[in-house]
Tab-separated table of C-alpha atoms in Angstrom:
chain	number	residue	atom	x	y	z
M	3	UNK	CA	-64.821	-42.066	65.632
M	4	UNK	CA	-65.536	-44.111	62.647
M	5	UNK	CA	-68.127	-47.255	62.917
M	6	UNK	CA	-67.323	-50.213	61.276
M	7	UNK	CA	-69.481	-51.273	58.139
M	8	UNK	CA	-69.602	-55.124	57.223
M	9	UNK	CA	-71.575	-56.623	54.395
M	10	UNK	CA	-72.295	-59.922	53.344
M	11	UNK	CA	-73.460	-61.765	50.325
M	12	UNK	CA	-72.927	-58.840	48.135
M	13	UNK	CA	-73.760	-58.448	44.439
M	14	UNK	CA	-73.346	-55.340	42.094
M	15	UNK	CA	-77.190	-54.473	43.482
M	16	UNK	CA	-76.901	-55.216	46.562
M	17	UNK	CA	-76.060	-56.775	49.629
M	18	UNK	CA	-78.236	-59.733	51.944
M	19	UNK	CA	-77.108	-57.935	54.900
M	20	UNK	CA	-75.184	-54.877	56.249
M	21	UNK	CA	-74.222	-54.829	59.902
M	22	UNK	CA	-72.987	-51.156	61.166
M	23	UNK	CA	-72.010	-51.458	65.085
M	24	UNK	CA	-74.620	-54.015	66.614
M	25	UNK	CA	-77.520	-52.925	64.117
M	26	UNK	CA	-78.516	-55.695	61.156
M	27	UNK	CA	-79.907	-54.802	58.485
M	28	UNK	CA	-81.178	-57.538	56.132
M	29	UNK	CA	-82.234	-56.945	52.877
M	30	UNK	CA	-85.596	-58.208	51.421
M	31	UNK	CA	-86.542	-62.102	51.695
M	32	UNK	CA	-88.874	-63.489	49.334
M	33	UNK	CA	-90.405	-66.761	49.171
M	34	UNK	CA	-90.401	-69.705	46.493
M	35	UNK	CA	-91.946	-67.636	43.843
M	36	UNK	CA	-95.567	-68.898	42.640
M	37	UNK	CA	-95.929	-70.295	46.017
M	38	UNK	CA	-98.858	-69.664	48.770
M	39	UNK	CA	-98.690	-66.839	50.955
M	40	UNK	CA	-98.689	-68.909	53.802
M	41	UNK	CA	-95.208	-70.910	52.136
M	42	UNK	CA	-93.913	-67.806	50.856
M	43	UNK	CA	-93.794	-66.504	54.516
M	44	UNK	CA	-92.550	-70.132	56.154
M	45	UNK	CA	-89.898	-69.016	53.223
M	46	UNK	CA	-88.892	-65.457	54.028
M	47	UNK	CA	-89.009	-66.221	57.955
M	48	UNK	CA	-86.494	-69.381	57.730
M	49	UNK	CA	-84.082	-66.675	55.458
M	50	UNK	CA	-84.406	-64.578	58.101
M	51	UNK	CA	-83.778	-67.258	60.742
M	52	UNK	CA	-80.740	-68.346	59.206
M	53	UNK	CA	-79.008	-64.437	57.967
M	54	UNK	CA	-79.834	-63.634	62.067
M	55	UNK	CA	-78.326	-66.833	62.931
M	56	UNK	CA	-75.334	-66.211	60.645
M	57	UNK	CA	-74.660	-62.211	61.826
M	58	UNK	CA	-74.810	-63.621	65.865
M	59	UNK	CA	-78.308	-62.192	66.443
M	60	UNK	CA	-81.711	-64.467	66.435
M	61	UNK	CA	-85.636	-63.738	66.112
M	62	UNK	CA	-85.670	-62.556	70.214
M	63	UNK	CA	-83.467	-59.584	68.822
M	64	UNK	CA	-85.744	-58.067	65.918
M	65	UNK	CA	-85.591	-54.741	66.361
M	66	UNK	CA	-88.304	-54.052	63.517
M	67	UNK	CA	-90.000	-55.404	60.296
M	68	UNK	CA	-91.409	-54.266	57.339
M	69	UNK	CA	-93.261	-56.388	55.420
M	70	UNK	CA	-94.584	-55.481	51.819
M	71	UNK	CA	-97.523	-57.530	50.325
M	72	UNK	CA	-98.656	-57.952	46.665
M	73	UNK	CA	-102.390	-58.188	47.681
M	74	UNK	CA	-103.333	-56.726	51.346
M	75	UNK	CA	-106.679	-59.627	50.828
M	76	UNK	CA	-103.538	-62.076	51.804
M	77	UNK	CA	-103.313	-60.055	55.172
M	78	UNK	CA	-104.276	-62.468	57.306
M	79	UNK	CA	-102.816	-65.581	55.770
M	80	UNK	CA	-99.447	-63.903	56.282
M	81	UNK	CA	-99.905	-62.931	60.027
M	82	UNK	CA	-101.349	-66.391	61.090
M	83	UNK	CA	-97.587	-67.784	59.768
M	84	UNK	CA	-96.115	-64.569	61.654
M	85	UNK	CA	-97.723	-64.719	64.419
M	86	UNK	CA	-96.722	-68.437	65.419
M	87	UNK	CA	-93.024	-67.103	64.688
M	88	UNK	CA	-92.547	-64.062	66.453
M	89	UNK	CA	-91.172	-65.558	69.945
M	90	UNK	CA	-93.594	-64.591	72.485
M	91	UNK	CA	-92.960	-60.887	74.069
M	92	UNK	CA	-89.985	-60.037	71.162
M	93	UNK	CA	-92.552	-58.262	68.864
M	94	UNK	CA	-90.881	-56.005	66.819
M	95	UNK	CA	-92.380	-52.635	65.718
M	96	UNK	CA	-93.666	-53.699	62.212
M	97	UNK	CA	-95.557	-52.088	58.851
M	98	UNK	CA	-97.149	-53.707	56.579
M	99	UNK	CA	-98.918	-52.465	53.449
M	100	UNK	CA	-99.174	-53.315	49.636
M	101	UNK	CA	-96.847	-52.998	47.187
M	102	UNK	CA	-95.998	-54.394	43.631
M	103	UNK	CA	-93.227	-56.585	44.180
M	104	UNK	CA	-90.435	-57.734	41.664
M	105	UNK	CA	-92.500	-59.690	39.773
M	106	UNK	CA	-95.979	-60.806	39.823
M	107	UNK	CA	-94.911	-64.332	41.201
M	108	UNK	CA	-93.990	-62.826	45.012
M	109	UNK	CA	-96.802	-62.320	47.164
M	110	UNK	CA	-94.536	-61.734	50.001
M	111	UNK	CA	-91.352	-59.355	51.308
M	112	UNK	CA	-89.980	-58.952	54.709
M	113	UNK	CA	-87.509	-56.425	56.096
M	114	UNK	CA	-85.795	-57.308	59.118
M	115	UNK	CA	-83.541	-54.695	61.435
M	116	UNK	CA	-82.328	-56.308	64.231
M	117	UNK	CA	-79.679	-56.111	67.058
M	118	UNK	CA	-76.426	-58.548	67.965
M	119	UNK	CA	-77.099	-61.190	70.891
Protein backbone atom coordinates (compact mmCIF):
# COMPACT_ATOMS: atom_id res chain seq x y z
CA UNK A 1 0.00 0.00 0.00
CA UNK A 2 1.31 3.22 -1.24
CA UNK A 3 0.84 6.60 1.00
CA UNK A 4 -0.03 9.55 -0.62
CA UNK A 5 2.66 12.45 -0.82
CA UNK A 6 1.32 16.15 -1.26
CA UNK A 7 3.47 19.23 -1.41
CA UNK A 8 2.82 22.71 -1.46
CA UNK A 9 4.50 25.91 -2.36
CA UNK A 10 7.23 24.16 -4.14
CA UNK A 11 10.36 25.64 -5.73
CA UNK A 12 13.35 23.84 -7.51
CA UNK A 13 14.87 23.73 -3.62
CA UNK A 14 12.26 22.99 -1.97
CA UNK A 15 8.94 22.77 -0.76
CA UNK A 16 6.96 25.00 2.40
CA UNK A 17 5.33 21.88 3.29
CA UNK A 18 5.02 18.10 2.57
CA UNK A 19 2.08 16.23 4.04
CA UNK A 20 2.51 12.19 3.81
CA UNK A 21 -0.80 10.49 5.42
CA UNK A 22 -1.81 12.86 8.44
CA UNK A 23 1.96 13.89 9.21
CA UNK A 24 3.02 17.80 8.21
CA UNK A 25 6.01 18.59 7.68
CA UNK A 26 6.83 22.31 7.27
CA UNK A 27 9.88 23.50 6.12
CA UNK A 28 11.95 26.24 7.90
CA UNK A 29 10.22 29.74 8.84
CA UNK A 30 12.30 32.65 9.26
CA UNK A 31 11.50 35.99 10.40
CA UNK A 32 11.76 39.61 8.78
CA UNK A 33 15.43 39.45 8.38
CA UNK A 34 17.47 42.17 10.52
CA UNK A 35 14.65 42.06 12.87
CA UNK A 36 14.66 41.29 16.87
CA UNK A 37 14.58 37.92 18.05
CA UNK A 38 11.58 38.49 19.80
CA UNK A 39 9.84 39.79 16.04
CA UNK A 40 11.65 37.28 14.21
CA UNK A 41 9.80 34.60 16.34
CA UNK A 42 6.15 36.61 16.37
CA UNK A 43 7.33 36.05 12.48
CA UNK A 44 8.12 32.37 12.15
CA UNK A 45 5.14 31.41 14.64
CA UNK A 46 2.32 33.40 12.53
CA UNK A 47 4.01 31.29 9.22
CA UNK A 48 3.50 28.50 11.07
CA UNK A 49 -0.01 29.48 12.20
CA UNK A 50 -1.13 30.09 8.86
CA UNK A 51 0.85 26.73 6.71
CA UNK A 52 -1.06 24.60 9.86
CA UNK A 53 -4.11 26.48 9.21
CA UNK A 54 -3.80 25.97 5.44
CA UNK A 55 -2.85 21.85 5.60
CA UNK A 56 -6.23 21.41 8.19
CA UNK A 57 -4.05 21.06 11.31
CA UNK A 58 -3.46 24.07 14.01
CA UNK A 59 -0.81 24.82 16.92
CA UNK A 60 -2.94 22.11 19.44
CA UNK A 61 -1.59 19.47 16.83
CA UNK A 62 2.34 20.10 16.86
CA UNK A 63 3.71 17.04 16.99
CA UNK A 64 7.40 18.50 17.40
CA UNK A 65 9.74 21.53 16.79
CA UNK A 66 13.07 22.24 16.10
CA UNK A 67 14.21 25.44 16.41
CA UNK A 68 17.80 26.59 15.26
CA UNK A 69 19.27 29.88 16.69
CA UNK A 70 22.11 32.13 15.36
CA UNK A 71 23.25 33.08 18.94
CA UNK A 72 22.04 30.60 21.91
CA UNK A 73 22.61 34.34 24.27
CA UNK A 74 19.03 35.03 22.38
CA UNK A 75 17.70 31.83 24.25
CA UNK A 76 15.51 33.30 26.33
CA UNK A 77 14.15 36.13 24.25
CA UNK A 78 12.92 33.43 21.88
CA UNK A 79 11.15 31.18 24.52
CA UNK A 80 9.38 34.13 26.34
CA UNK A 81 7.57 34.69 22.56
CA UNK A 82 7.22 30.70 22.52
CA UNK A 83 6.12 30.17 25.48
CA UNK A 84 2.98 32.61 25.32
CA UNK A 85 2.24 30.61 21.93
CA UNK A 86 2.39 27.13 22.61
CA UNK A 87 -1.46 26.51 23.66
CA UNK A 88 -1.40 25.39 27.12
CA UNK A 89 -0.86 21.37 27.56
CA UNK A 90 -0.01 20.93 23.43
CA UNK A 91 3.81 21.18 24.05
CA UNK A 92 5.50 19.59 21.47
CA UNK A 93 8.78 17.65 21.96
CA UNK A 94 11.26 20.43 20.85
CA UNK A 95 15.35 21.06 20.29
CA UNK A 96 16.87 23.89 20.18
CA UNK A 97 20.55 24.70 19.67
CA UNK A 98 22.80 27.10 17.55
CA UNK A 99 23.41 27.12 14.21
CA UNK A 100 24.63 29.53 11.38
CA UNK A 101 21.66 30.29 9.53
CA UNK A 102 21.30 31.45 5.79
CA UNK A 103 22.62 34.55 6.29
CA UNK A 104 23.82 36.58 9.08
CA UNK A 105 20.49 38.67 9.10
CA UNK A 106 18.23 35.50 10.68
CA UNK A 107 18.51 35.06 14.22
CA UNK A 108 15.73 32.66 14.15
CA UNK A 109 14.43 29.08 12.41
CA UNK A 110 11.64 26.88 13.39
CA UNK A 111 10.74 23.37 12.26
CA UNK A 112 7.35 22.32 12.75
CA UNK A 113 5.98 18.41 12.36
CA UNK A 114 2.62 18.24 13.11
CA UNK A 115 -0.56 16.05 12.73
CA UNK A 116 -4.15 16.72 10.72
CA UNK A 117 -7.15 17.96 13.05
Amino acid sequence: MTTLISRSQTGTRMSQVVIHGDTIYLAGQVGSPGASVSQQTQDCLASIERLLEETGSDTAHMLQATIWLADMADFEEMNAVWDAWVPEGHAPTRACGEARLATPDYKVEVIIVAARR
